[in-house]
Short mmCIF file of C-alpha atoms in Angstrom, two decimals:
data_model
loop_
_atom_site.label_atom_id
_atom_site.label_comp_id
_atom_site.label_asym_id
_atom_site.label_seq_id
_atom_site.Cartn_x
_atom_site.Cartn_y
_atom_site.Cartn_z
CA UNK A 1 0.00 0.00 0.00
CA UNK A 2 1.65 3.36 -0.94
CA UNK A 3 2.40 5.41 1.65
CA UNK A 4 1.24 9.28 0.87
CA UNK A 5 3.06 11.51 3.18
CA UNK A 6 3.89 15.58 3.25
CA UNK A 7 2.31 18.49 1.94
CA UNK A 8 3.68 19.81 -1.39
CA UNK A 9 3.35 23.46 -2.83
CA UNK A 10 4.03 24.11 -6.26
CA UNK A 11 5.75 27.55 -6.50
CA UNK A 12 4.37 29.55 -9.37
CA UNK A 13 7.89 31.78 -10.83
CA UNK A 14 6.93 35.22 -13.09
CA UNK A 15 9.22 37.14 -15.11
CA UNK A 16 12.10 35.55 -12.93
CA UNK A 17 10.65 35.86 -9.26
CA UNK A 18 8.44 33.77 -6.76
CA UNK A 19 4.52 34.96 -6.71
CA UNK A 20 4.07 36.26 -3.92
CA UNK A 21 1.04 33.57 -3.35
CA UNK A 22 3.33 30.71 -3.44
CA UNK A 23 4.48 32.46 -0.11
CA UNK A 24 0.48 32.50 1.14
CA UNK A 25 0.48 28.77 0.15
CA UNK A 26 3.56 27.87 2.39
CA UNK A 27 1.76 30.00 5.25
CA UNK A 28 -1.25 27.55 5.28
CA UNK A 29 0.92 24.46 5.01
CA UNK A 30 3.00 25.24 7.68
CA UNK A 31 -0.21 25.31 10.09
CA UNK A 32 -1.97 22.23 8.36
CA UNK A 33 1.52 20.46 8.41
CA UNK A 34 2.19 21.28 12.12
CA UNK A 35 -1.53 19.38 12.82
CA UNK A 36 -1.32 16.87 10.41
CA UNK A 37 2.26 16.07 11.51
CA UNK A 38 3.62 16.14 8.47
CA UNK A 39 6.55 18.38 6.61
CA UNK A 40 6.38 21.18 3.78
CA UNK A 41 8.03 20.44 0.94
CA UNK A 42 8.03 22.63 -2.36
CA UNK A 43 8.09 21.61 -6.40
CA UNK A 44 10.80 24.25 -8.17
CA UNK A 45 9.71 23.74 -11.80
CA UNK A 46 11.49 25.95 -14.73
CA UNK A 47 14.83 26.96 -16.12
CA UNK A 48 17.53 28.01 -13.35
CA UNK A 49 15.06 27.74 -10.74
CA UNK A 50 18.06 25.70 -8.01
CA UNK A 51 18.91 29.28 -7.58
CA UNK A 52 15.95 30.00 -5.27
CA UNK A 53 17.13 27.48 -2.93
CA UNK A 54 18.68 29.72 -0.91
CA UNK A 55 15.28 31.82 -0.29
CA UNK A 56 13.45 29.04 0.37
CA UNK A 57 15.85 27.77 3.42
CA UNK A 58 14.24 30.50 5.60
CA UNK A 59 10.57 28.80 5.83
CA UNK A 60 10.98 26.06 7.20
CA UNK A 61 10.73 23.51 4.28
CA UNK A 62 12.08 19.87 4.61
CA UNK A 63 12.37 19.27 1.36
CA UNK A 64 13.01 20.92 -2.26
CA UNK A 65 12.19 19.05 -5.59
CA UNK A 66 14.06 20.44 -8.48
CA UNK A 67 13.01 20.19 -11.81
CA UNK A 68 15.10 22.28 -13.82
CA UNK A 69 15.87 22.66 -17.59
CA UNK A 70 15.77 25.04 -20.25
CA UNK A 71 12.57 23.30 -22.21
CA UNK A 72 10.54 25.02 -18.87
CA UNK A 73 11.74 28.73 -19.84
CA UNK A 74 8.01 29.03 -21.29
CA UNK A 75 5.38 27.44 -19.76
CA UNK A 76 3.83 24.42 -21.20
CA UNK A 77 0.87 22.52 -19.81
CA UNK A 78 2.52 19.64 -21.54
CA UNK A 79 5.74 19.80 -20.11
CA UNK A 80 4.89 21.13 -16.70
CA UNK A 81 1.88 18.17 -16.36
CA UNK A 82 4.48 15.61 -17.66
CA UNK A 83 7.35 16.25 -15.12
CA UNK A 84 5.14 16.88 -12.08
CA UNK A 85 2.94 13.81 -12.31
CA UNK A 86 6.15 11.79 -12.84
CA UNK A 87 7.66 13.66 -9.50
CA UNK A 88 4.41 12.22 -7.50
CA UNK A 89 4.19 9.25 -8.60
CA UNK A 90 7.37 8.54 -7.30
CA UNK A 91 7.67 10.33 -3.93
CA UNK A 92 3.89 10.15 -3.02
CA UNK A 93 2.64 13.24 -1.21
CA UNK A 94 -0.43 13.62 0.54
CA UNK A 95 -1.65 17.16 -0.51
CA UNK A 96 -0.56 19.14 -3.00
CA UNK A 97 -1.54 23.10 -3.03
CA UNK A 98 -1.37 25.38 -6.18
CA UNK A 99 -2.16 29.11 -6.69
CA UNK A 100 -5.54 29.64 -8.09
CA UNK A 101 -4.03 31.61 -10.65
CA UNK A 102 -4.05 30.98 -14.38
CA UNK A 103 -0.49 28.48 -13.77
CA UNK A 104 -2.62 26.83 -11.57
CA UNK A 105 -5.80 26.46 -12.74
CA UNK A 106 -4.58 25.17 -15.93
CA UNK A 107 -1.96 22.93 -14.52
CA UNK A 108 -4.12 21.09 -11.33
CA UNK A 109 -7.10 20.00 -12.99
CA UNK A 110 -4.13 17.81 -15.43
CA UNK A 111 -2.26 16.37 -12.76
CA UNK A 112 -5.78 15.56 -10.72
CA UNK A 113 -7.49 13.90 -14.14
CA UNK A 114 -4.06 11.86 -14.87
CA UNK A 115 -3.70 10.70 -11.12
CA UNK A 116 -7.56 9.97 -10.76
CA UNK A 117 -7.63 12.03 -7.92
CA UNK A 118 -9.61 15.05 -6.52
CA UNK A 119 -9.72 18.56 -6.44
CA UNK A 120 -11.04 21.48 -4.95
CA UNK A 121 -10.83 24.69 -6.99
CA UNK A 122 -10.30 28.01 -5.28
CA UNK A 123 -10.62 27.41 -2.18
CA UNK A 124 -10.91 30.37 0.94
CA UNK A 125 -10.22 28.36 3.80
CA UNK A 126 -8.83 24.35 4.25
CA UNK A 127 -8.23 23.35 8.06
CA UNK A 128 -8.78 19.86 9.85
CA UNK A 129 -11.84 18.68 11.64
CA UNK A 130 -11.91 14.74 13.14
CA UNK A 131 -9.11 13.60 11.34
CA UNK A 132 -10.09 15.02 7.80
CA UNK A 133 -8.96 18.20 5.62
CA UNK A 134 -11.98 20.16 4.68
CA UNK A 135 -11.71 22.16 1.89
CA UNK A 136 -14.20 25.09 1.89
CA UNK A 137 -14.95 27.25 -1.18
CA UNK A 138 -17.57 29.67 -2.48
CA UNK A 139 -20.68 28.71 -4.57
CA UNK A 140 -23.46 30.34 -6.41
CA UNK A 141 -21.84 33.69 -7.43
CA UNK A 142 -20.57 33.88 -3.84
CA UNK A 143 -23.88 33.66 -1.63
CA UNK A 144 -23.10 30.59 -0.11
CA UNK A 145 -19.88 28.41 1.29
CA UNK A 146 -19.34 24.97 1.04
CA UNK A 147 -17.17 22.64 2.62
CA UNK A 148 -15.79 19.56 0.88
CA UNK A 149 -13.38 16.29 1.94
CA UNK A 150 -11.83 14.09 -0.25
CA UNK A 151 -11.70 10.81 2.01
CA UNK A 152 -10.32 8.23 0.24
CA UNK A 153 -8.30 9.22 -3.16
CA UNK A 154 -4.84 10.53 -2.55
CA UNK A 155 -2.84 12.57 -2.87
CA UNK A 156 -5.75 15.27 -2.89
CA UNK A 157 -4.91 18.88 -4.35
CA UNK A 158 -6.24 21.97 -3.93
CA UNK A 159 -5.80 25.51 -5.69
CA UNK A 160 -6.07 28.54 -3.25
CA UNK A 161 -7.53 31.76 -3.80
CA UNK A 162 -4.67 34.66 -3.54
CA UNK A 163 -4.65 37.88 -0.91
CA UNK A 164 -6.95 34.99 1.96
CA UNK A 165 -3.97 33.49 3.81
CA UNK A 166 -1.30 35.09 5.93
CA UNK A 167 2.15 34.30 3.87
CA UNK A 168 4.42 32.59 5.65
CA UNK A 169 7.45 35.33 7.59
CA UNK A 170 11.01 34.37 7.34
CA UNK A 171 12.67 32.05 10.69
CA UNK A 172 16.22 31.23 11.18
CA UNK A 173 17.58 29.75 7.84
CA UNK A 174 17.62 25.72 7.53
CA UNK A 175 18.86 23.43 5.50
CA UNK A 176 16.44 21.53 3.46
CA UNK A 177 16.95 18.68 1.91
CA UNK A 178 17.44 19.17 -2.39
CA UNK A 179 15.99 17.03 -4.96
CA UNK A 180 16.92 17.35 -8.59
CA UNK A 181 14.97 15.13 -10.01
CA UNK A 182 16.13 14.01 -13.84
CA UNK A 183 14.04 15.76 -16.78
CA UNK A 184 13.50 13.65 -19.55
CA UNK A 185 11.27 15.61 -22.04
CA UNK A 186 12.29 15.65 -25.77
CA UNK A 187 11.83 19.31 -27.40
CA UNK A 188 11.02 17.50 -30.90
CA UNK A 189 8.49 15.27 -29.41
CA UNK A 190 5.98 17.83 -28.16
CA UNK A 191 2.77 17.98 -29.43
CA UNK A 192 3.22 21.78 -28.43
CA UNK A 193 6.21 24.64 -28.84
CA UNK A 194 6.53 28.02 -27.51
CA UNK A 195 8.47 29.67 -30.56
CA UNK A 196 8.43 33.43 -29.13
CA UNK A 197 7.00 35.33 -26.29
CA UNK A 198 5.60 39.06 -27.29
CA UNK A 199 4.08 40.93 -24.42
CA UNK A 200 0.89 43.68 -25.12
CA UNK A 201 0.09 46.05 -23.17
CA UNK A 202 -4.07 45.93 -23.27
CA UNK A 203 -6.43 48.34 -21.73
CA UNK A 204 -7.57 47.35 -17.92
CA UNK A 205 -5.39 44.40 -17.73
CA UNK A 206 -2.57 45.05 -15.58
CA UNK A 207 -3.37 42.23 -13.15
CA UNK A 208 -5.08 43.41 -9.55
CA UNK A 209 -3.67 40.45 -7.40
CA UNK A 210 -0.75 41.88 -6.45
CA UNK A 211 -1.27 45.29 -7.85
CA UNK A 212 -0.10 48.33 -4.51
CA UNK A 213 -2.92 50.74 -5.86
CA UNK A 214 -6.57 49.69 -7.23
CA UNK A 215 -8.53 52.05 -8.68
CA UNK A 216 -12.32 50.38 -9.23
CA UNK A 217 -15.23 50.94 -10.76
CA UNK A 218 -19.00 49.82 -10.12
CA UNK A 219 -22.57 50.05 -11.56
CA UNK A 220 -22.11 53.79 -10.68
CA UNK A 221 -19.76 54.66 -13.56
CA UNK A 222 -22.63 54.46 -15.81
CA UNK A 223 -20.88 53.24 -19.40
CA UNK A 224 -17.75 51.83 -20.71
CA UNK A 225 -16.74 55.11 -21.86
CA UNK A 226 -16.59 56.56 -18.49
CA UNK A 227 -14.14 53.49 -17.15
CA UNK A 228 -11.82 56.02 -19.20
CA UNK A 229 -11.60 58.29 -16.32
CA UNK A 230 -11.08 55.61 -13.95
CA UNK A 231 -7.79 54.69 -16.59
CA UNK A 232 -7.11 58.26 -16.20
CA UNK A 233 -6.50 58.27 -12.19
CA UNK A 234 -4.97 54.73 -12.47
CA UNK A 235 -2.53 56.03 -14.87
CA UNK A 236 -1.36 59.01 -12.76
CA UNK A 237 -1.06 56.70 -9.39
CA UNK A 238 0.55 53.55 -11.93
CA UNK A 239 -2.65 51.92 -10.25
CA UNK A 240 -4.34 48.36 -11.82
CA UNK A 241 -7.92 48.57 -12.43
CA UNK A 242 -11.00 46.88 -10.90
CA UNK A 243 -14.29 46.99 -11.21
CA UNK A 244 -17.66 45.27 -9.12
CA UNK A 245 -19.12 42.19 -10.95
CA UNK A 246 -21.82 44.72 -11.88
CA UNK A 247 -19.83 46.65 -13.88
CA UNK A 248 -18.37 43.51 -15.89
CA UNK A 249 -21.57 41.79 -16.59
CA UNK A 250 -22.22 45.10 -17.94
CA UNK A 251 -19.99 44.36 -20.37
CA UNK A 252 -17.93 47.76 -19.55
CA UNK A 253 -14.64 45.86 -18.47
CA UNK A 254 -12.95 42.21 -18.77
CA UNK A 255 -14.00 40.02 -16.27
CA UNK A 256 -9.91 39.79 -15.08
CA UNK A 257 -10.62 42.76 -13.88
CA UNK A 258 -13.57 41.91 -10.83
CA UNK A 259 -12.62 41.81 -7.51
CA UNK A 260 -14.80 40.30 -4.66
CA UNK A 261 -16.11 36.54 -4.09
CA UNK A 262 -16.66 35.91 -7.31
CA UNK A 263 -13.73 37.42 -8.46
CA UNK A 264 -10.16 38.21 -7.74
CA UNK A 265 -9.49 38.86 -4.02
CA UNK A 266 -7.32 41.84 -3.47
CA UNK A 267 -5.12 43.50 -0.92
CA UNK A 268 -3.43 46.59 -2.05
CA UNK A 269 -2.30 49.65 0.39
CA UNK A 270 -4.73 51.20 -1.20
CA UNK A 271 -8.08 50.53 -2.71
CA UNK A 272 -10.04 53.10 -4.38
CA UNK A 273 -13.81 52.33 -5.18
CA UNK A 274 -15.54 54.72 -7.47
CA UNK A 275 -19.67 54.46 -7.88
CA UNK A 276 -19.50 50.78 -6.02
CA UNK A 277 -22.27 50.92 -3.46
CA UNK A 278 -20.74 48.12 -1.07
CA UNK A 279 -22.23 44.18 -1.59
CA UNK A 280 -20.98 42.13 0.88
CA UNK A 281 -19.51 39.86 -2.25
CA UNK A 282 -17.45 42.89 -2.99
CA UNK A 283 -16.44 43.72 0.14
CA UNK A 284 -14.86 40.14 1.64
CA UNK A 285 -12.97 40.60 -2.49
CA UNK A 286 -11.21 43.76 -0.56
CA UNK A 287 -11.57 44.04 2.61
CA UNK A 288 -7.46 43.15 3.43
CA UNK A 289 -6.76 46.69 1.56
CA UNK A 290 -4.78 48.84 4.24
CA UNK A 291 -6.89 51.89 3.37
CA UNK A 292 -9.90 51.98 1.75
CA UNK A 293 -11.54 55.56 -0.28
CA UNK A 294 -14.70 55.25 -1.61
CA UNK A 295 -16.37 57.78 -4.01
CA UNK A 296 -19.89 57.62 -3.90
CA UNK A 297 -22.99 60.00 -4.80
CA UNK A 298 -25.17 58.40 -2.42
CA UNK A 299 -24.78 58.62 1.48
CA UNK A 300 -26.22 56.06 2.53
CA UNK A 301 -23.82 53.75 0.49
CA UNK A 302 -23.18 50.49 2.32
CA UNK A 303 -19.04 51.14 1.44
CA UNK A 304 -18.95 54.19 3.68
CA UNK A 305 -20.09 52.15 6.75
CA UNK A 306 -16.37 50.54 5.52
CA UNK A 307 -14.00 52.70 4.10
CA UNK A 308 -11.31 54.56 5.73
CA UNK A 309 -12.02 57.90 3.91
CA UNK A 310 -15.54 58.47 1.69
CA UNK A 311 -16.52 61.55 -0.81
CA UNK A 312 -20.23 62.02 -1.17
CA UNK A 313 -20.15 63.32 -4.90
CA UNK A 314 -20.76 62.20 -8.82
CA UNK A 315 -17.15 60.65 -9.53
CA UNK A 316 -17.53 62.30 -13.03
CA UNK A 317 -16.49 65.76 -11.26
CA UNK A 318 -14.45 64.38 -8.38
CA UNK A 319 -12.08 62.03 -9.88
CA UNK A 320 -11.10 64.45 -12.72
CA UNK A 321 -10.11 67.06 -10.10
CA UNK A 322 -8.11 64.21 -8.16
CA UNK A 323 -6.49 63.15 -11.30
CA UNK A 324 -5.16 66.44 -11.58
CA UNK A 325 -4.35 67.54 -8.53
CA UNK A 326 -2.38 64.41 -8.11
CA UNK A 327 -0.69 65.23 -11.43
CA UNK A 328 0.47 68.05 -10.25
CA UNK A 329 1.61 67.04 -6.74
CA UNK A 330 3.83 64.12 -8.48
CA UNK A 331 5.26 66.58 -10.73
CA UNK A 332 6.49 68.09 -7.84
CA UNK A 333 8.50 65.47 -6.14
#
């Protein structure tokens, strides 16, 4: 009988650098580890990747599987699927955690159909109760929660929601224990080839989940043509751009762009909310921002009972003037 053991995280790497998620991820293994009795260990997957080794000895991992070569410069479901489901079958965990980012998203549900095994998708919360890990997650456009054990297949996976859990701080450095596991993928043989990487720059999608400023928009912007002045103030503060679920079934934005339960969960230093009254659904998407300003022509806006500074006004006249008066004040410095 095999004998599943350990709690894996596979680290998500962009343009060169650990997601900061992958650092949430460790955070909640740590405390399910320490209950379960079990150890972290992390999956390194891409091209130079042995040389985060030395960041990862401060977290307390036990172990570090390497998979390193040059045909994982570009991500590949192909390739990445192929290496990682060799790299459990042989050592066996017992959970595996991704981000519930697009790397994850795409990757999990291919190692979890391969392995026969299950999988929770964007999870809020996983903790033990009698013995099991219960995986809770939001249904139904957010209104409701469910909670969800996988009691027999193994190992079970999970991808986790980003900006939820606490990352995991720094502790005295270890020494972990290094795997480089052998890579045995032929470029010539893939049904699939990256042959060049060109990077756009498209309107509203600089990505919100680990974006410093938000600048959002709700049902009270009116029109896609007046998310324009929300670009405007992003722009000047080299903020990403949000928006309520109202405003993208509107149509008036790209549904990367939502935050809230539905959505993308956010924490930025600051969040600003322009014509979003305040659903509860949007609020648990942003409620981790470390100051909150909401614009808002009506007082009695469920948001001002939350934010940390609110302006009673039509955002049409108010975030023009703040656009330029910011202008003007970074012009300065």
């Amino acid at each position: 009988m095999t004998d599943y053991k350990n709690i894996w995280v596979i680290v998500e790497f962009k343009k060169g650098k650990v997601r900061s998620v992958s650092f949430e991820l460790i955070g909640i293994a740590k405390e399910l580890a320490g209950k379960l009795n079990e150890k972290v260990c992390v999956a390194l997957i891409g091209n130079n990747v042995s040389n985060f080794c030395e960041e990862f000895s401060y977290f307390g991992i036990a172990e570090i599987y390497i998979c390193e070569d040059a045909i994982f410069e570009e991500y590949l479901t192909e390739t990445y699927s192929s290496i990682l489901i060799d790299l459990v079958k042989e050592y066996t965990p017992n959970m595996i955690l991704y981000p519930s980012t697009k790397f994850g998203k795409d990757l999990a549900p291919r190692i979890a159909a391969s392995l026969e095994t299950g999988l929770t998708p964007d999870c809020n919360n996983i903790d033990i109760q009698d013995g099991n890990v219960v995986y809770t997650r939001s249904v139904y456009g957010g209104n409701y929660y469910v909670d969800i054990i996988i009691p027999s297949s193994r190992p079970q996976m999970a991808t986790l929601r980003s900006n939820i859990f606490e990352k995991s701080g720094k502790i005295e450095k270890d020494n972990p224990k290094i795997i480089n596991f052998p890579v045995n993928i032929e470029f010539n043989k893939l049904s699939t080839k990256v042959i060049d990487n060109i990077e756009t720059t498209i309107s509203h999608e600089k990505p919100i989940d680990e974006a410093n400023v938000i600048v959002s928009g709700g049902r009270g912007i009116g029109s896609k043509e007046n998310f324009k002045i929300i670009d405007n103030l992003a722009e000047v503060l080299n903020a990403a751009v949000g928006a309520s679920r109202a405003a993208v079934e509107a149509g008036w934005i790209s549904k990367s762009c939502q935050v809230g339960q539905s959505g993308t969960v956010v924490a930025p230093d600051i969040y600003i909310a322009c014509g979003i009254s305040g659903t509860i659904q949007h609020l648990v998407g942003m409620k981790s921002s470390k100051k909150i300003i909401a614009i808002n022509k009506d007082p009695s806006a469920p948001i001002f009972e939350f934010c940390d500074y609110g302006i009673v006004g039509d955002f049409k006249t108010i975030v023009p003037l703040l656009t330029e008066a910011l202008k003007e004040r970074l012009s300065q410095d």
